[in-house]
Coordinates of C-alpha atoms in Angstrom, one line a residue:
M1 CA 33.0 24.6 -28.4
N2 CA 29.3 23.8 -28.8
D3 CA 27.2 26.5 -30.3
P4 CA 24.5 27.3 -27.6
T5 CA 22.1 28.5 -30.3
T6 CA 22.4 25.2 -32.1
A7 CA 22.0 23.2 -28.9
A8 CA 18.8 25.2 -28.0
A9 CA 17.4 24.4 -31.4
V10 CA 17.3 20.6 -30.8
P11 CA 13.6 19.7 -30.5
L12 CA 12.4 18.0 -27.4
P13 CA 11.0 14.5 -27.6
P14 CA 7.2 14.7 -28.2
V15 CA 6.3 13.3 -24.8
V16 CA 8.6 15.7 -23.0
R17 CA 7.3 18.6 -25.0
R18 CA 3.7 17.6 -24.4
T19 CA 4.1 17.3 -20.7
S20 CA 6.3 20.4 -20.2
P21 CA 3.4 22.5 -18.8
L22 CA 2.8 20.0 -16.0
A23 CA 3.6 21.5 -12.7
I24 CA 4.6 18.7 -10.3
P25 CA 7.2 20.3 -8.1
F26 CA 8.3 17.4 -6.0
P27 CA 12.0 16.3 -6.6
A28 CA 12.6 12.9 -8.3
R29 CA 15.0 10.5 -6.5
L30 CA 16.2 7.3 -8.0
N31 CA 16.8 4.3 -5.8
P32 CA 20.5 3.3 -6.1
G33 CA 19.6 -0.3 -6.2
V34 CA 17.8 0.0 -9.5
E35 CA 20.2 -2.1 -11.6
A36 CA 20.2 -5.0 -9.2
A37 CA 16.4 -4.9 -9.2
R38 CA 16.3 -4.8 -13.0
R39 CA 18.5 -7.9 -13.3
H40 CA 16.4 -9.7 -10.7
T41 CA 13.1 -9.0 -12.4
L42 CA 14.4 -10.1 -15.8
G43 CA 15.3 -13.4 -14.3
W44 CA 11.9 -13.6 -12.5
L45 CA 10.0 -13.0 -15.7
H46 CA 11.9 -15.7 -17.6
G47 CA 11.5 -18.1 -14.7
H48 CA 7.7 -17.8 -14.8
G49 CA 7.6 -17.9 -18.6
M50 CA 6.3 -14.3 -19.1
L51 CA 9.3 -13.5 -21.2
C52 CA 10.8 -15.9 -23.8
G53 CA 13.6 -15.2 -26.2
E54 CA 16.1 -12.5 -26.8
A55 CA 13.9 -10.2 -28.8
A56 CA 11.1 -10.1 -26.2
T57 CA 13.7 -9.5 -23.5
E58 CA 15.3 -6.6 -25.3
E59 CA 11.9 -5.0 -26.0
Y60 CA 10.8 -5.3 -22.4
D61 CA 14.1 -4.2 -21.0
A62 CA 14.1 -1.1 -23.2
L63 CA 11.0 0.1 -21.3
R64 CA 13.0 0.3 -18.1
L65 CA 10.0 -0.4 -15.9
D66 CA 12.4 -1.0 -13.0
R67 CA 13.2 2.7 -13.0
L68 CA 9.6 3.6 -12.4
M69 CA 9.7 1.6 -9.2
A70 CA 13.0 3.1 -8.3
Y71 CA 11.4 6.5 -8.5
F72 CA 8.4 5.3 -6.5
Y73 CA 10.4 3.8 -3.7
P74 CA 13.8 5.6 -3.6
D75 CA 14.6 4.5 -0.1
A76 CA 13.4 0.9 -0.3
G77 CA 15.8 -1.9 0.5
P78 CA 17.1 -4.4 -2.1
D79 CA 14.5 -7.1 -1.4
E80 CA 11.6 -4.6 -1.3
L81 CA 12.7 -2.9 -4.5
A82 CA 13.1 -6.3 -6.3
L83 CA 9.6 -7.3 -5.2
A84 CA 8.2 -3.9 -6.3
T85 CA 9.8 -4.3 -9.8
D86 CA 8.3 -7.8 -10.0
F87 CA 4.8 -6.7 -9.3
N88 CA 5.2 -3.6 -11.6
A89 CA 6.4 -5.8 -14.4
W90 CA 3.3 -8.0 -13.8
F91 CA 1.1 -4.9 -13.9
F92 CA 2.4 -3.9 -17.4
L93 CA 2.5 -7.3 -18.9
F94 CA -1.0 -8.0 -17.7
D95 CA -2.2 -4.7 -19.0
D96 CA -0.8 -5.4 -22.5
Q97 CA -2.9 -8.5 -22.8
F98 CA -6.0 -6.3 -23.4
D99 CA -4.7 -3.9 -26.1
G100 CA -5.9 -6.2 -28.9
E101 CA -8.9 -8.4 -29.6
L102 CA -9.1 -9.8 -26.1
G103 CA -9.8 -6.3 -24.6
Q104 CA -12.9 -6.1 -26.8
C105 CA -14.5 -9.2 -25.1
P106 CA -15.8 -8.4 -21.6
E107 CA -16.8 -12.0 -20.8
A108 CA -13.3 -13.3 -21.7
V109 CA -11.7 -10.5 -19.6
A110 CA -13.9 -11.3 -16.7
H111 CA -12.9 -15.0 -17.0
F112 CA -9.2 -14.2 -16.8
V113 CA -9.6 -11.6 -14.1
D114 CA -11.5 -14.2 -12.0
R115 CA -8.6 -16.7 -12.4
V116 CA -6.1 -14.2 -11.1
V117 CA -8.3 -13.1 -8.2
R118 CA -8.7 -16.7 -7.1
T119 CA -5.0 -17.0 -6.6
M120 CA -5.3 -14.8 -3.5
D121 CA -7.5 -17.3 -1.8
D122 CA -5.9 -19.4 1.0
A123 CA -6.6 -22.5 -1.1
P124 CA -7.4 -21.4 -4.6
E125 CA -9.5 -23.8 -6.6
L126 CA -8.4 -24.2 -10.2
L127 CA -10.4 -26.4 -12.4
P128 CA -8.6 -29.2 -14.1
E129 CA -9.4 -27.9 -17.6
E130 CA -7.9 -24.5 -16.7
P131 CA -4.2 -24.4 -17.7
D132 CA -2.1 -22.2 -15.4
S133 CA -0.9 -19.3 -17.5
P134 CA 2.4 -17.6 -16.8
L135 CA 0.5 -14.5 -15.5
V136 CA -1.5 -16.5 -13.0
S137 CA 1.6 -18.3 -11.7
G138 CA 3.5 -15.1 -11.5
Y139 CA 0.8 -13.4 -9.7
R140 CA 0.5 -16.2 -7.2
D141 CA 4.2 -15.9 -6.5
I142 CA 3.9 -12.1 -6.0
W143 CA 0.9 -12.5 -3.7
R144 CA 2.7 -15.0 -1.4
R145 CA 5.8 -12.9 -1.2
I146 CA 4.2 -9.6 -0.7
T147 CA 1.8 -10.7 2.1
A148 CA 4.3 -12.9 3.9
G149 CA 4.4 -11.7 7.5
A150 CA 2.2 -8.7 6.8
P151 CA -0.4 -7.7 9.4
R152 CA -3.9 -9.0 8.6
A153 CA -5.4 -5.6 8.4
W154 CA -2.9 -4.6 5.7
Q155 CA -3.4 -7.8 3.8
L156 CA -7.2 -7.3 3.6
R157 CA -6.8 -3.7 2.4
F158 CA -4.2 -4.7 -0.1
R159 CA -6.4 -7.5 -1.4
D160 CA -9.3 -5.2 -1.7
H161 CA -7.2 -2.7 -3.8
W162 CA -5.9 -5.5 -6.0
E163 CA -9.4 -6.8 -6.6
R164 CA -10.6 -3.3 -7.5
Y165 CA -7.7 -2.9 -9.9
L166 CA -8.3 -6.3 -11.6
G167 CA -12.0 -5.8 -11.8
A168 CA -11.5 -2.5 -13.6
Y169 CA -10.3 -4.4 -16.6
H170 CA -13.8 -5.8 -17.1
W171 CA -15.1 -2.2 -16.8
E172 CA -12.6 -1.0 -19.4
A173 CA -13.6 -3.8 -21.8
Q174 CA -17.3 -2.8 -21.4
N175 CA -16.4 0.8 -22.2
R176 CA -14.7 -0.3 -25.4
T177 CA -17.9 -1.9 -26.6
R178 CA -20.5 0.7 -25.4
K179 CA -22.0 3.3 -27.6
G180 CA -21.5 7.0 -26.9
V181 CA -18.9 8.8 -24.8
L182 CA -18.4 8.0 -21.2
P183 CA -18.8 11.2 -19.0
L184 CA -15.5 12.3 -17.6
E185 CA -16.5 12.0 -13.9
Q186 CA -17.8 8.5 -14.5
Y187 CA -14.6 7.6 -16.2
L188 CA -12.5 8.9 -13.3
K189 CA -14.5 6.8 -10.9
G190 CA -13.5 3.6 -12.6
R191 CA -10.0 4.8 -13.6
R192 CA -9.0 5.4 -10.0
D193 CA -9.1 1.6 -9.6
S194 CA -7.6 0.7 -13.0
I195 CA -4.6 3.1 -12.6
G196 CA -3.2 0.9 -9.8
V197 CA -2.1 3.7 -7.5
Q198 CA -3.8 2.3 -4.4
P199 CA -1.8 -1.0 -4.3
C200 CA 1.4 1.1 -4.9
L201 CA 0.6 3.2 -1.9
D202 CA -0.1 0.1 0.2
F203 CA 3.5 -0.9 -0.7
T204 CA 4.7 2.4 0.6
E205 CA 3.4 1.3 4.0
R206 CA 5.2 -2.0 3.6
C207 CA 8.5 -0.3 2.8
G208 CA 8.0 1.9 5.9
G209 CA 7.2 -1.0 8.2
Y210 CA 3.9 0.4 9.4
V211 CA 0.2 0.1 8.8
L212 CA -1.9 3.2 9.1
P213 CA -5.0 2.9 11.3
R214 CA -8.1 2.1 9.3
E215 CA -10.0 5.1 10.8
L216 CA -7.3 7.4 9.6
H217 CA -6.7 5.8 6.3
G218 CA -10.3 5.7 5.2
R219 CA -11.3 9.3 6.1
P220 CA -10.3 12.8 5.1
P221 CA -7.8 14.2 4.8
L222 CA -5.8 11.1 3.8
A223 CA -8.5 9.6 1.6
E224 CA -8.7 13.0 -0.2
L225 CA -4.9 13.0 -0.7
R226 CA -5.0 9.5 -2.1
R227 CA -7.8 10.5 -4.6
L228 CA -5.8 13.5 -5.7
T229 CA -2.6 11.4 -6.1
A230 CA -4.5 8.9 -8.2
E231 CA -6.0 11.5 -10.4
V232 CA -2.7 13.3 -11.1
V233 CA -1.2 10.0 -12.1
I234 CA -4.3 9.3 -14.3
F235 CA -4.1 12.6 -16.1
V236 CA -0.3 12.4 -16.7
N237 CA -0.7 8.8 -18.0
D238 CA -3.6 9.8 -20.2
V239 CA -1.6 12.7 -21.7
V240 CA 1.5 10.6 -22.4
S241 CA -0.4 7.5 -23.6
V242 CA -3.1 9.1 -25.8
D243 CA -1.3 8.2 -29.0
K244 CA -0.9 4.6 -27.8
E245 CA -4.6 4.4 -26.9
L246 CA -5.7 5.8 -30.3
A247 CA -3.4 3.3 -32.1
A248 CA -5.1 0.4 -30.1
G249 CA -8.6 1.8 -30.7
D250 CA -9.1 2.4 -27.0
V251 CA -11.5 4.9 -25.4
N252 CA -10.3 4.7 -21.8
N253 CA -8.4 8.0 -21.8
S254 CA -9.5 11.4 -20.4
V255 CA -8.0 13.3 -23.4
I256 CA -10.0 11.2 -25.8
I257 CA -13.2 11.5 -23.7
L258 CA -12.8 15.3 -23.5
Q259 CA -12.1 15.7 -27.2
R260 CA -15.1 13.6 -28.2
S261 CA -17.5 15.1 -25.7
T262 CA -16.7 18.8 -26.4
G263 CA -15.5 18.7 -30.0
C264 CA -12.2 20.4 -29.2
T265 CA -8.9 19.5 -30.9
P266 CA -6.6 16.9 -29.5
D267 CA -4.1 19.6 -28.5
Q268 CA -6.8 21.6 -26.8
A269 CA -7.9 18.5 -24.9
V270 CA -4.3 17.8 -23.8
R271 CA -3.9 21.4 -22.5
R272 CA -7.2 21.2 -20.6
I273 CA -6.3 17.9 -19.0
I274 CA -2.8 19.3 -18.0
R275 CA -4.5 22.3 -16.4
T276 CA -6.8 19.9 -14.5
A277 CA -3.7 17.9 -13.3
N278 CA -2.0 21.0 -12.1
A279 CA -5.1 22.1 -10.2
R280 CA -5.1 18.7 -8.5
V281 CA -1.4 19.1 -7.5
D282 CA -2.3 22.5 -6.0
Q283 CA -5.2 21.0 -4.0
F284 CA -2.8 18.2 -2.8
Q285 CA -0.3 20.8 -1.6
Q286 CA -3.0 22.8 0.3
I287 CA -4.4 19.8 2.1
A288 CA -0.9 18.4 2.9
A289 CA 0.1 21.7 4.5
T290 CA -2.8 21.5 7.0
L291 CA -2.3 17.8 7.7
P292 CA 0.0 18.1 10.8
A293 CA -2.5 20.5 12.5
T294 CA -5.4 18.2 11.6
L295 CA -3.6 15.2 13.1
R296 CA -3.0 17.1 16.3
E297 CA -6.7 18.0 16.5
L298 CA -7.6 14.3 16.1
G299 CA -5.2 13.4 18.9
V300 CA -3.1 11.1 16.7
P301 CA 0.0 9.8 18.5
A302 CA 3.4 11.2 17.5
E303 CA 4.6 7.9 16.0
V304 CA 1.6 7.8 13.7
H305 CA 2.4 11.4 12.6
D306 CA 5.8 10.1 11.3
H307 CA 4.1 7.3 9.5
V308 CA 1.6 9.7 7.9
A309 CA 4.5 12.0 6.8
H310 CA 6.2 9.0 5.2
Y311 CA 3.0 8.0 3.5
V312 CA 2.4 11.5 2.1
T313 CA 6.0 11.6 0.9
G314 CA 5.3 8.4 -0.9
M315 CA 2.4 10.0 -2.7
R316 CA 4.7 12.7 -3.9
H317 CA 7.2 10.1 -5.1
L318 CA 4.4 8.4 -7.1
M319 CA 3.3 11.6 -8.8
T320 CA 6.7 12.9 -9.8
G321 CA 8.1 9.4 -10.5
N322 CA 5.3 8.6 -12.9
L323 CA 6.0 11.8 -14.8
V324 CA 9.8 11.5 -15.0
W325 CA 9.7 7.8 -16.0
S326 CA 7.0 8.6 -18.6
Q327 CA 9.3 11.1 -20.2
E328 CA 12.2 8.7 -20.2
T329 CA 10.6 5.4 -21.4
P330 CA 10.1 4.6 -25.1
R331 CA 6.7 3.0 -24.2
Y332 CA 4.9 6.2 -25.3
D333 CA 7.1 7.4 -28.2
A334 CA 6.5 6.6 -31.9
T335 CA 8.2 3.2 -31.7
G336 CA 6.2 2.2 -28.6
T337 CA 3.0 3.3 -30.2
A338 CA 3.7 1.4 -33.4
S339 CA 4.2 -1.9 -31.5
V340 CA 1.1 -1.5 -29.2
S341 CA -0.7 -4.4 -30.7
S342 CA 2.3 -6.6 -31.4
R343 CA 4.1 -6.9 -28.0
P344 CA 5.8 -10.3 -28.0
W345 CA 4.2 -11.0 -24.6
A346 CA 0.7 -9.9 -25.5
G347 CA -0.7 -13.4 -26.0
L348 CA 0.1 -15.0 -22.6
F349 CA -3.6 -15.7 -21.7
A350 CA -4.6 -16.8 -25.2
A351 CA -1.6 -19.2 -25.4
A352 CA -2.7 -20.8 -22.1
D353 CA -6.4 -21.0 -22.9
P354 CA -7.0 -20.5 -26.7
G355 CA -10.6 -21.4 -26.6
V356 CA -11.8 -18.8 -24.1
R357 CA -12.8 -16.2 -26.8
E358 CA -15.3 -18.6 -28.2
A359 CA -17.0 -19.1 -24.9

């Protein structure tokens, strides 16, 4: 028989221990199609040249990014989940391009971001001297699949959110080269775009087969709930990834900003950010509780009430799914932190266009 005293003495993994004070009360549900989606995305990454070789595949696969999407969209069908795992894989591989030297060069970052943004045009113009990197071709494939048959209003909003997300990489590169500490509120303004929550919430609508009316989507209380969702995800991500950011010499992290601006210790900064995240969750709960009455006052049709309820549930899935996956993945443990600047897929842009840093 196991000794319960001995079992209780086993230390928690550092990320789990660090995030244990977080109070995100929404239940986590895992989509049962996660393994099929995992296999699909591995094949998709190889097909577009974003993963090459057994070692790179094993390192990527160990991160289990597919599980993050399975937590985000627990009720998505097989095709929807496969598409979600593809664009999430692209998110992370794109993000990893900027952990090293490239992320310190704002002009080069802007160049690559522009090439990705142009793939969303109906007839993208690629110059003859611009080789098509695996990330650009992969993004083009995602864009075509994810917008196929989607209402025009949703496509325009989705594109706007993608452009904001991509443009935030130039903002982050500028932050790495600026002097002084960025104020926390100014950081949050840019980070709400770079965290990628808004495109993920757009996909919640796609999974539900509806498009929220623009006048409802862009005003309180939904706009406020989206902001709170994004900030909870930001603060959780910053708490779990602070060691990774420090190892990469990055400054785009609320824990680092708070520590440097106030002179507190790293542990104190983590505790303060966690308290802030918990306060955001409380605010979310309070606003969500009044939402049905607010919708009735606005005269919103009953069918749209159901769509809003699905959308708000999707926000909860994002908050709790991000936390649970962050506690599971090795991306933020000691091994993941040690390999932050040596990911086998980290040079995809440089390999396609090696002269851009000299521009």
